[in-house]
Coordinates of C-alpha atoms in Angstrom, one line a residue:
M1249 CA 0.0 1.7 -8.4
P1250 CA -2.9 4.1 -7.6
L1251 CA -2.5 7.1 -9.8
A1252 CA -2.9 9.7 -7.1
A1253 CA -0.4 8.0 -4.8
I1254 CA 2.5 8.3 -7.2
A1255 CA 3.8 11.5 -5.6
T1256 CA 3.5 10.1 -2.1
L1257 CA 5.3 6.9 -3.0
C1258 CA 8.1 8.7 -4.8
R1259 CA 8.8 11.1 -1.9
R1260 CA 8.9 8.2 0.5
F1261 CA 10.2 5.3 -1.5
A1262 CA 13.8 5.8 -0.2
A1263 CA 12.7 4.7 3.3
P1264 CA 10.2 1.9 2.9
L1265 CA 12.4 -0.8 4.3
L1266 CA 12.4 0.8 7.7
A1267 CA 9.2 -0.8 8.8
L1268 CA 5.7 -2.1 8.2
S1269 CA 4.2 -2.1 11.6
L1270 CA 0.6 -0.8 11.4
G1271 CA -0.5 2.6 12.7
A1272 CA 2.2 5.0 13.6
F1273 CA 3.7 7.8 11.5
V1274 CA 6.3 10.5 11.1
A1275 CA 6.4 13.8 9.4
A1276 CA 7.0 14.0 5.7
P1277 CA 10.6 14.8 4.7
A1278 CA 11.4 18.4 4.5
G1279 CA 13.1 18.0 1.2
A1280 CA 9.7 17.5 -0.4
D1281 CA 9.0 21.2 -0.4
T1282 CA 11.7 22.5 -2.7
V1283 CA 9.6 23.1 -5.8
P1284 CA 9.1 26.8 -6.5
P1285 CA 5.6 28.2 -6.4
T1286 CA 5.3 28.9 -10.0
A1287 CA 2.4 27.8 -12.3
P1288 CA 2.6 24.2 -13.2
A1289 CA 4.1 23.5 -16.6
A1290 CA 2.0 21.6 -19.1
V1291 CA 2.5 17.9 -19.0
A1292 CA 3.0 16.3 -22.4
P1293 CA 0.6 13.4 -23.2
G1294 CA 2.4 10.1 -22.7
G1295 CA 5.2 11.9 -20.8
F1296 CA 4.8 9.5 -17.8
G1297 CA 5.8 6.0 -18.6
A1298 CA 6.8 6.8 -22.2
G1299 CA 7.8 3.6 -24.0
V1300 CA 5.6 1.3 -21.7
S1301 CA 3.7 -1.3 -23.6
T1302 CA 1.1 -3.9 -22.7
F1303 CA -0.5 -7.0 -24.1
T1304 CA -2.6 -9.9 -22.9
L1305 CA -1.8 -13.6 -23.4
A1306 CA -4.4 -16.1 -24.6
N1307 CA -5.0 -17.3 -21.0
G1308 CA -5.9 -13.8 -19.8
L1309 CA -2.6 -12.8 -18.2
Q1310 CA -2.0 -9.1 -18.6
V1311 CA 1.7 -8.2 -19.3
V1312 CA 3.3 -4.8 -18.9
V1313 CA 6.8 -4.1 -20.3
I1314 CA 8.8 -1.1 -19.1
P1315 CA 12.1 -0.6 -21.0
D1316 CA 15.0 0.7 -19.0
R1317 CA 18.4 0.4 -20.7
R1318 CA 20.5 2.0 -18.0
A1319 CA 21.7 -1.3 -16.5
P1320 CA 21.5 -4.9 -17.6
V1321 CA 19.0 -5.9 -14.9
V1322 CA 15.3 -6.5 -14.8
T1323 CA 12.6 -6.3 -12.2
H1324 CA 10.1 -9.1 -12.6
M1325 CA 6.7 -8.9 -10.7
V1326 CA 3.5 -10.9 -10.6
W1327 CA 0.5 -9.3 -9.1
Y1328 CA -2.7 -11.2 -8.2
R1329 CA -5.9 -9.4 -7.8
A1330 CA -6.6 -10.9 -4.4
G1331 CA -5.9 -9.6 -0.9
A1332 CA -7.2 -9.4 2.6
A1333 CA -10.5 -7.8 1.5
D1334 CA -11.2 -10.9 -0.7
E1335 CA -10.9 -13.5 2.0
P1336 CA -13.9 -15.7 3.1
V1337 CA -15.7 -14.5 6.2
G1338 CA -14.0 -15.9 9.3
R1339 CA -10.7 -16.7 7.5
S1340 CA -8.9 -13.5 7.9
G1341 CA -5.2 -13.7 7.2
I1342 CA -5.4 -16.4 4.6
A1343 CA -4.2 -14.2 1.7
H1344 CA -1.0 -13.3 3.7
Y1345 CA -0.6 -16.9 5.0
L1346 CA -0.8 -18.2 1.4
E1347 CA 1.9 -15.7 0.4
H1348 CA 4.2 -17.3 3.0
L1349 CA 3.3 -20.8 1.7
M1350 CA 4.1 -19.8 -1.9
F1351 CA 7.8 -20.0 -0.9
K1352 CA 7.4 -23.7 0.3
G1353 CA 7.8 -25.3 -3.0
T1354 CA 6.0 -26.8 -6.0
R1355 CA 5.7 -30.3 -7.4
T1356 CA 8.5 -29.6 -9.9
H1357 CA 10.6 -27.3 -7.6
P1358 CA 10.2 -28.7 -4.1
G1359 CA 11.1 -27.0 -0.8
D1360 CA 13.1 -23.8 -1.1
A1361 CA 14.4 -24.5 -4.7
F1362 CA 12.9 -21.2 -5.9
S1363 CA 14.7 -19.1 -3.4
K1364 CA 17.9 -21.0 -3.8
A1365 CA 17.8 -20.4 -7.6
V1366 CA 17.4 -16.7 -7.1
A1367 CA 20.2 -16.6 -4.5
T1368 CA 22.5 -18.6 -6.8
I1369 CA 22.3 -16.1 -9.6
G1370 CA 22.8 -13.2 -7.2
G1371 CA 19.2 -12.0 -7.4
Q1372 CA 16.8 -10.5 -4.9
E1373 CA 13.2 -11.7 -4.1
N1374 CA 10.3 -10.9 -1.9
A1375 CA 6.6 -10.6 -1.7
F1376 CA 3.8 -8.6 -0.1
T1377 CA 0.1 -8.7 0.6
S1378 CA -2.3 -5.9 0.9
S1379 CA -6.1 -5.5 1.1
D1380 CA -6.6 -5.6 -2.7
Y1381 CA -3.7 -7.6 -4.1
T1382 CA -0.7 -9.9 -3.5
A1383 CA 2.6 -9.4 -5.4
Y1384 CA 5.8 -11.5 -5.8
H1385 CA 8.9 -9.9 -7.3
Q1386 CA 12.5 -10.6 -8.2
R1387 CA 15.4 -8.4 -9.4
V1388 CA 18.0 -10.2 -11.4
A1389 CA 20.5 -9.8 -14.3
K1390 CA 18.6 -9.7 -17.6
Q1391 CA 19.9 -13.0 -18.8
H1392 CA 18.0 -14.7 -16.0
L1393 CA 14.6 -13.3 -16.8
G1394 CA 13.5 -16.5 -18.5
L1395 CA 14.4 -18.5 -15.4
M1396 CA 12.3 -16.2 -13.2
M1397 CA 9.4 -16.5 -15.6
E1398 CA 9.7 -20.3 -15.6
L1399 CA 9.8 -20.5 -11.8
E1400 CA 7.0 -18.0 -11.2
A1401 CA 4.8 -19.7 -13.9
D1402 CA 5.4 -23.0 -12.2
R1403 CA 4.4 -21.5 -8.8
M1404 CA 1.2 -20.1 -10.4
Q1405 CA -0.1 -23.6 -11.1
N1406 CA 1.8 -26.3 -9.2
L1407 CA 2.0 -25.2 -5.6
A1408 CA 2.5 -28.2 -3.3
L1409 CA 1.3 -27.6 0.2
D1410 CA 2.4 -30.2 2.8
P1411 CA 0.7 -29.9 6.3
A1412 CA 4.0 -30.7 7.8
T1413 CA 5.7 -27.6 6.4
A1414 CA 2.5 -25.4 6.5
A1415 CA 1.9 -25.8 10.2
P1416 CA 5.2 -24.3 11.3
E1417 CA 4.7 -21.4 8.8
L1418 CA 1.4 -20.5 10.6
K1419 CA 3.4 -20.1 13.8
V1420 CA 5.7 -17.7 11.8
V1421 CA 2.7 -15.7 10.8
L1422 CA 1.5 -15.5 14.4
E1423 CA 4.9 -14.4 15.5
E1424 CA 4.9 -11.8 12.8
R1425 CA 1.6 -10.5 14.1
S1426 CA 3.0 -10.4 17.6
M1427 CA 6.0 -8.4 16.5
R1428 CA 4.3 -6.0 14.1
I1429 CA 0.9 -5.5 15.7
D1430 CA 0.4 -6.9 19.2
N1431 CA 3.6 -5.5 20.6
D1432 CA 3.3 -2.0 19.0
P1433 CA 0.7 0.3 20.7
A1434 CA 0.6 2.6 17.6
A1435 CA -0.1 -0.4 15.4
R1436 CA -2.9 -1.6 17.7
L1437 CA -4.5 1.9 17.6
G1438 CA -4.3 2.0 13.8
E1439 CA -6.0 -1.5 13.7
A1440 CA -8.8 -0.3 16.0
M1441 CA -9.3 2.9 13.9
D1442 CA -9.6 0.9 10.7
A1443 CA -12.2 -1.3 12.2
M1444 CA -14.2 1.7 13.3
L1445 CA -13.8 3.6 10.0
H1446 CA -15.1 0.6 8.0
P1447 CA -17.9 -1.0 10.0
N1448 CA -19.1 -3.1 7.1
H1449 CA -16.5 -3.1 4.4
P1450 CA -13.7 -5.8 4.6
Y1451 CA -11.1 -3.0 4.7
R1452 CA -11.8 -3.1 8.5
I1453 CA -9.9 -6.4 8.6
P1454 CA -6.2 -6.3 9.2
V1455 CA -4.1 -7.5 6.3
I1456 CA -2.3 -9.9 8.5
G1457 CA -5.6 -11.1 10.0
W1458 CA -7.2 -11.3 13.4
R1459 CA -5.1 -13.5 15.7
H1460 CA -8.0 -15.7 16.8
E1461 CA -8.8 -16.4 13.1
I1462 CA -5.2 -16.9 12.0
E1463 CA -4.9 -19.6 14.6
T1464 CA -7.6 -21.6 12.9
L1465 CA -6.3 -21.4 9.3
T1466 CA -5.6 -24.7 7.5
V1467 CA -3.9 -25.9 4.4
A1468 CA -7.3 -26.5 2.9
D1469 CA -8.1 -22.8 3.3
A1470 CA -4.9 -21.9 1.6
I1471 CA -5.5 -24.3 -1.3
A1472 CA -9.1 -23.0 -1.8
F1473 CA -7.8 -19.4 -1.9
Y1474 CA -5.0 -20.3 -4.3
D1475 CA -7.4 -22.2 -6.6
R1476 CA -9.8 -19.4 -6.7
F1477 CA -7.5 -16.4 -7.3
Y1478 CA -4.1 -17.6 -8.5
T1479 CA -5.0 -18.0 -12.1
P1480 CA -3.4 -16.2 -15.0
N1481 CA -6.6 -14.3 -15.9
N1482 CA -6.5 -12.8 -12.4
A1483 CA -2.9 -11.7 -12.6
V1484 CA -0.6 -9.0 -14.0
L1485 CA 3.0 -9.6 -15.1
V1486 CA 5.3 -6.6 -15.0
V1487 CA 8.8 -6.6 -16.4
A1488 CA 10.9 -3.5 -16.1
G1489 CA 14.5 -3.2 -17.2
D1490 CA 16.9 -3.9 -20.1
V1491 CA 14.2 -5.6 -22.3
D1492 CA 11.8 -4.9 -25.1
A1493 CA 8.3 -6.0 -25.7
A1494 CA 9.1 -8.6 -28.3
E1495 CA 11.5 -10.5 -26.2
V1496 CA 9.2 -10.4 -23.1
R1497 CA 6.3 -11.6 -25.2
T1498 CA 8.4 -14.6 -26.5
L1499 CA 9.5 -15.5 -23.0
A1500 CA 6.0 -15.0 -21.5
E1501 CA 4.3 -17.1 -24.1
A1502 CA 6.8 -19.9 -23.6
T1503 CA 6.3 -19.9 -19.8
Y1504 CA 3.2 -18.2 -18.5
G1505 CA 1.3 -18.9 -21.7
R1506 CA 1.3 -22.6 -20.8
V1507 CA -0.5 -22.0 -17.5
P1508 CA -4.2 -22.8 -18.0
R1509 CA -7.1 -20.7 -16.7
R1510 CA -8.5 -22.7 -13.8
A1511 CA -10.9 -20.2 -12.3
E1512 CA -13.0 -17.1 -13.1
P1513 CA -12.9 -14.9 -10.0
G1514 CA -15.1 -12.3 -11.6
V1515 CA -15.8 -8.7 -10.6
R1516 CA -15.2 -7.9 -6.9
H1517 CA -18.4 -6.9 -5.2
R1518 CA -17.9 -6.1 -1.6
P1519 CA -20.3 -5.0 1.2
Q1520 CA -20.1 -1.2 1.5
D1521 CA -20.1 1.0 4.6
P1522 CA -23.3 2.8 5.5
P1523 CA -23.2 6.6 5.8
S1524 CA -21.9 7.6 9.3
T1525 CA -24.0 10.1 11.3
A1526 CA -21.9 10.2 14.4
T1527 CA -18.3 11.2 15.3
R1528 CA -16.1 8.4 16.4
A1529 CA -13.0 8.2 18.6
V1530 CA -10.5 5.6 19.8
V1531 CA -8.1 6.0 22.7
L1532 CA -5.3 3.6 23.5
A1533 CA -3.0 4.0 26.5
D1534 CA 0.1 1.9 26.9
E1535 CA 3.2 2.1 29.2
R1536 CA 5.4 1.5 26.1
V1537 CA 4.3 4.8 24.7
T1538 CA 6.9 7.5 25.4
Q1539 CA 5.2 10.3 23.5
G1540 CA 1.5 10.7 23.1
S1541 CA 0.1 11.5 19.6
W1542 CA -3.1 12.3 17.8
R1543 CA -4.4 11.2 14.4
R1544 CA -7.6 11.4 12.4
L1545 CA -8.8 9.1 9.5
Y1546 CA -11.4 10.4 7.1
E1547 CA -13.3 8.1 4.8
V1548 CA -12.9 9.4 1.3
P1549 CA -13.2 8.0 -2.3
S1550 CA -10.2 6.3 -3.9
Q1551 CA -8.9 6.6 -7.4
R1552 CA -11.3 3.9 -8.4
S1553 CA -14.5 5.0 -6.6
A1554 CA -14.2 8.8 -6.9
A1555 CA -16.1 11.1 -9.2
P1556 CA -14.0 12.6 -12.0
G1557 CA -11.4 15.0 -10.6
E1558 CA -12.1 14.2 -6.9
S1559 CA -9.2 11.9 -6.3
E1560 CA -6.8 14.3 -7.9
A1561 CA -8.2 17.1 -5.8
L1562 CA -7.8 15.0 -2.6
E1563 CA -4.2 14.2 -3.6
V1564 CA -3.2 17.8 -4.0
M1565 CA -5.2 18.8 -0.9
A1566 CA -3.3 16.3 1.2
D1567 CA 0.0 17.6 0.0
L1568 CA -1.1 21.2 0.5
L1569 CA -2.5 20.5 4.0
G1570 CA 0.3 18.3 5.4
G1571 CA 2.9 17.4 2.8
G1572 CA 5.9 19.0 4.3
A1573 CA 7.5 22.1 5.8
T1574 CA 5.6 24.6 3.7
S1575 CA 2.2 22.9 4.2
R1576 CA -0.6 24.7 6.0
L1577 CA -0.5 22.4 9.0
Y1578 CA 3.2 22.5 9.5
R1579 CA 3.4 26.3 9.2
A1580 CA 0.5 26.8 11.6
L1581 CA 1.2 24.2 14.2
V1582 CA 4.9 23.8 14.2
I1583 CA 6.2 27.2 13.1
D1584 CA 3.6 29.8 14.1
K1585 CA 1.9 28.3 17.2
G1586 CA 4.6 25.9 18.3
V1587 CA 2.0 23.4 19.5
A1588 CA 3.2 20.4 17.5
A1589 CA 6.6 18.6 17.2
Q1590 CA 5.5 17.0 13.9
V1591 CA 2.4 17.1 11.8
G1592 CA 1.4 15.9 8.4
A1593 CA -1.2 14.4 6.1
W1594 CA -1.5 11.7 3.5
Y1595 CA -4.1 10.3 1.1
Q1596 CA -4.3 6.6 0.2
S1597 CA -5.7 6.7 -3.3
G1598 CA -4.8 3.1 -4.1
A1599 CA -7.8 1.0 -3.3
V1600 CA -10.7 -0.7 -5.1
D1601 CA -13.3 0.9 -2.9
D1602 CA -13.6 4.0 -0.7
T1603 CA -10.4 4.6 1.2
R1604 CA -8.9 7.1 3.7
L1605 CA -7.1 10.3 4.2
M1606 CA -5.1 10.8 7.5
I1607 CA -4.0 13.8 9.4
Y1608 CA -1.5 13.1 12.2
A1609 CA 0.3 15.2 14.8
T1610 CA 2.5 14.9 17.9
P1611 CA 2.3 17.6 20.5
R1612 CA 5.2 19.5 21.9
D1613 CA 6.0 19.1 25.6
G1614 CA 3.4 20.9 27.8
V1615 CA 0.7 20.9 25.0
S1616 CA -2.4 18.8 25.6
I1617 CA -3.9 16.5 22.9
D1618 CA -7.1 18.5 23.1
E1619 CA -5.2 21.8 22.3
L1620 CA -3.4 20.1 19.5
A1621 CA -6.7 18.8 18.0
R1622 CA -8.3 22.2 18.2
A1623 CA -5.4 23.7 16.3
V1624 CA -5.7 21.0 13.6
D1625 CA -9.4 21.6 13.3
A1626 CA -8.9 25.3 12.8
V1627 CA -6.6 24.8 9.9
V1628 CA -8.9 22.2 8.3
A1629 CA -12.0 24.5 8.8
D1630 CA -10.2 27.4 7.2
L1631 CA -9.3 25.4 4.1
A1632 CA -12.9 24.2 3.7
A1633 CA -14.3 27.7 4.2
T1634 CA -11.9 29.8 2.1
G1635 CA -10.0 27.3 0.0
P1636 CA -6.3 27.6 -0.9
T1637 CA -4.7 30.4 -2.8
P1638 CA -3.7 30.0 -6.4
E1639 CA 0.0 30.2 -5.4
E1640 CA -0.1 27.4 -2.8
T1641 CA -2.2 25.3 -5.1
A1642 CA 0.4 25.7 -7.8
R1643 CA 3.1 24.9 -5.3
A1644 CA 1.4 21.6 -4.3
V1645 CA 0.6 20.7 -7.9
N1646 CA 4.2 21.2 -8.8
R1647 CA 5.5 19.0 -6.0
V1648 CA 3.1 16.2 -6.8
V1649 CA 3.8 16.3 -10.6
A1650 CA 7.5 16.6 -10.1
A1651 CA 7.5 13.5 -7.8
A1652 CA 5.7 11.6 -10.5
I1653 CA 8.4 12.5 -13.0
R1654 CA 11.2 11.6 -10.6
A1655 CA 9.6 8.2 -10.2
Q1656 CA 10.8 7.3 -13.6
D1657 CA 14.4 7.3 -12.3
N1658 CA 13.8 4.1 -10.4
Q1659 CA 13.1 0.9 -12.3
A1660 CA 11.5 -1.0 -9.4
T1661 CA 9.3 2.0 -8.5
L1662 CA 8.0 2.1 -12.0
A1663 CA 7.3 -1.6 -12.0
R1664 CA 5.3 -1.2 -8.7
I1665 CA 3.4 1.8 -10.0
F1666 CA 2.2 0.1 -13.2
G1667 CA 1.6 -3.3 -11.4
E1668 CA -0.6 -1.8 -8.8
E1669 CA -2.5 0.3 -11.2
L1670 CA -3.5 -2.7 -13.3
A1671 CA -4.1 -4.9 -10.2
L1672 CA -6.6 -2.3 -9.0
G1673 CA -8.4 -2.2 -12.3
G1674 CA -6.7 0.7 -14.0
S1675 CA -4.8 0.9 -17.2
V1676 CA -1.5 2.1 -18.7
D1677 CA -3.3 5.0 -20.5
S1678 CA -4.9 6.2 -17.2
L1679 CA -1.5 6.3 -15.6
R1680 CA 0.0 8.2 -18.5
G1681 CA -2.7 10.9 -18.2
W1682 CA -2.4 11.3 -14.4
P1683 CA 0.2 14.1 -14.3
A1684 CA -2.0 16.2 -16.6
R1685 CA -5.1 15.6 -14.4
I1686 CA -3.1 16.6 -11.3
A1687 CA -1.9 19.8 -13.1
A1688 CA -5.5 20.7 -13.8
V1689 CA -6.6 20.7 -10.2
A1690 CA -7.9 24.2 -9.3
P1691 CA -8.3 25.9 -5.8
A1692 CA -12.1 25.6 -6.1
A1693 CA -11.9 21.8 -6.4
I1694 CA -9.7 21.5 -3.3
R1695 CA -12.1 23.7 -1.3
A1696 CA -15.0 21.6 -2.4
A1697 CA -13.2 18.4 -1.5
A1698 CA -12.3 19.7 1.9
A1699 CA -15.8 20.9 2.6
K1700 CA -17.4 17.6 1.5
Y1701 CA -15.0 15.1 3.0
L1702 CA -13.1 16.6 5.9
V1703 CA -16.2 16.6 8.2
P1704 CA -16.4 15.0 11.7
E1705 CA -19.1 12.5 10.7
R1706 CA -16.8 10.9 8.1
A1707 CA -13.9 10.6 10.5
V1708 CA -12.4 8.5 13.3
T1709 CA -10.1 10.3 15.7
G1710 CA -7.4 8.3 17.5
E1711 CA -5.3 9.2 20.6
L1712 CA -2.2 7.4 21.7
R1713 CA -1.5 8.1 25.4
V1714 CA 1.2 7.3 27.9
A1715 CA 0.1 4.9 30.6
P1716 CA 1.7 4.6 34.1
S1717 CA 4.3 1.9 34.4
T1718 CA 3.4 -1.4 35.9
G1719 CA 7.0 -2.4 36.5
K1720 CA 6.6 -5.4 34.3
A1721 CA 8.8 -6.1 31.2
Q1722 CA 6.9 -5.2 28.1
P1723 CA 7.7 -6.7 24.6
K1724 CA 8.4 -4.1 21.9
A1725 CA 7.7 -3.9 18.2
A1726 CA 10.2 -5.5 15.9
W1727 CA 10.6 -2.6 13.6
P1728 CA 10.4 1.2 13.8
A1729 CA 6.8 2.4 13.6
A1730 CA 5.3 2.9 10.2
G1731 CA 1.8 3.4 8.8
P1732 CA -0.8 0.9 7.9
G1733 CA 0.3 -1.1 4.9
A1734 CA 0.9 -4.5 3.4
F1735 CA 2.6 -7.4 5.0
G1736 CA 5.6 -9.2 3.6
P1737 CA 7.2 -12.4 4.9
I1738 CA 8.9 -12.0 8.2
R1739 CA 11.1 -15.1 7.3
R1740 CA 12.9 -13.0 4.7
G1741 CA 14.4 -10.8 7.3
E1742 CA 12.9 -7.4 6.3
P1743 CA 9.5 -5.9 5.8
A1744 CA 8.1 -5.7 2.3
P1745 CA 9.1 -2.4 0.6
L1746 CA 5.6 -1.1 0.1
G1747 CA 4.8 2.6 0.2
P1748 CA 1.2 3.7 0.2
L1749 CA 0.3 1.2 -2.4
G1750 CA -2.9 -0.2 -1.3
R1751 CA -3.2 0.8 2.4
G1752 CA -0.9 3.9 2.6
V1753 CA 2.4 3.4 4.4
E1754 CA 4.1 6.2 6.1
P1755 CA 7.9 5.8 6.4

């Protein structure tokens, strides 16, 4: 996953199955603030992801092996370096639609044979799509790893798309959009803010796609996207669990190693956003809103696009500013002034190109949105003017590093971290060095990042307002509100368990 989002993911990974509806948010869990404000301990080189190994097959498939001997199970993931930001113009939603169609069978395993095989052995499976990648994963007993590799390698090259089964699945995708976006005012506000934040970059496009373009997608579109991107040299295989590198290599060569390269996607070059010279705002009022809220998105560099040290400074700054009950925003707006019922901040480091940092707040009864916004602005301005103290910097650094260390307790989380990191163009070594880079963040770097990036011209402000009732029945969102993120298949009965990997999900 993106290096600087490890801590965010770990603090929130317990709740990701709650929802994936775009655009709303809740405060960070209070338990994230229990690390004492002492100076951060030195992080030993290789301390994160110790024992992880990687190799590349002759056909270009990257393989990551993460040994975890605590239980005889494995997490098997295949990541493709293709997502919503890689779609042809006018065909938004094709990456997510293809993800659905990948469960419709191959020439050798027709229909739902894949899913039936996983269910028969007591395994779990799912998939998710984001702006920069699409991933498929299973969790099974270790003796079934070879079967999972065989099935997924077959799906990598032999997908069989029948218009008779593809057409109904498009209706499923449209219903998913209705339930997760169209019927959720907070999600629609988030979608509008994304479009305004990125006027030229394809990150402006919803992962699920625009409805009017989804309606026109065809099997031919899906086949074209599949043939262009679903090739082993554009994929990453991650195996975490009760395995070692030698046995994974043997199985991978016998299955994935037989899949030929059939395309050369090349380096992703996307149109970039022009510098913004004006402040921007979006207001959405809906009678389904019971409590108004405020949020602000800043365009900031990602792990991949940032200058050395900037992404790490932004990660620590987001935690320090709005990471929990000891953060500056929480203390100022909730405890001291009592103008907010909840407030927080997060930074989405996991992206190929420039990304975003969000501050969000909900006013207490009797407090106007304007008063709340002024209170947030005062906290941000003070951070940019004076910077944090060494003590609060150390506290935030410790929280972030500790969360990265705790991530190693969860096999599936580790698989996701390493899978996304390589899918975004990083490496195992860069992940290993991430805790040390976070520990090196100084107050001056945070102040500089705040002064450079938390400025009105780089931001889009959003307001969610209560509208008078029309007396008509209104459809509601299918899941509790969550932040902008990836989309998994609605047919599987639950949202994809994605934290801020790629588009920054709030639980």
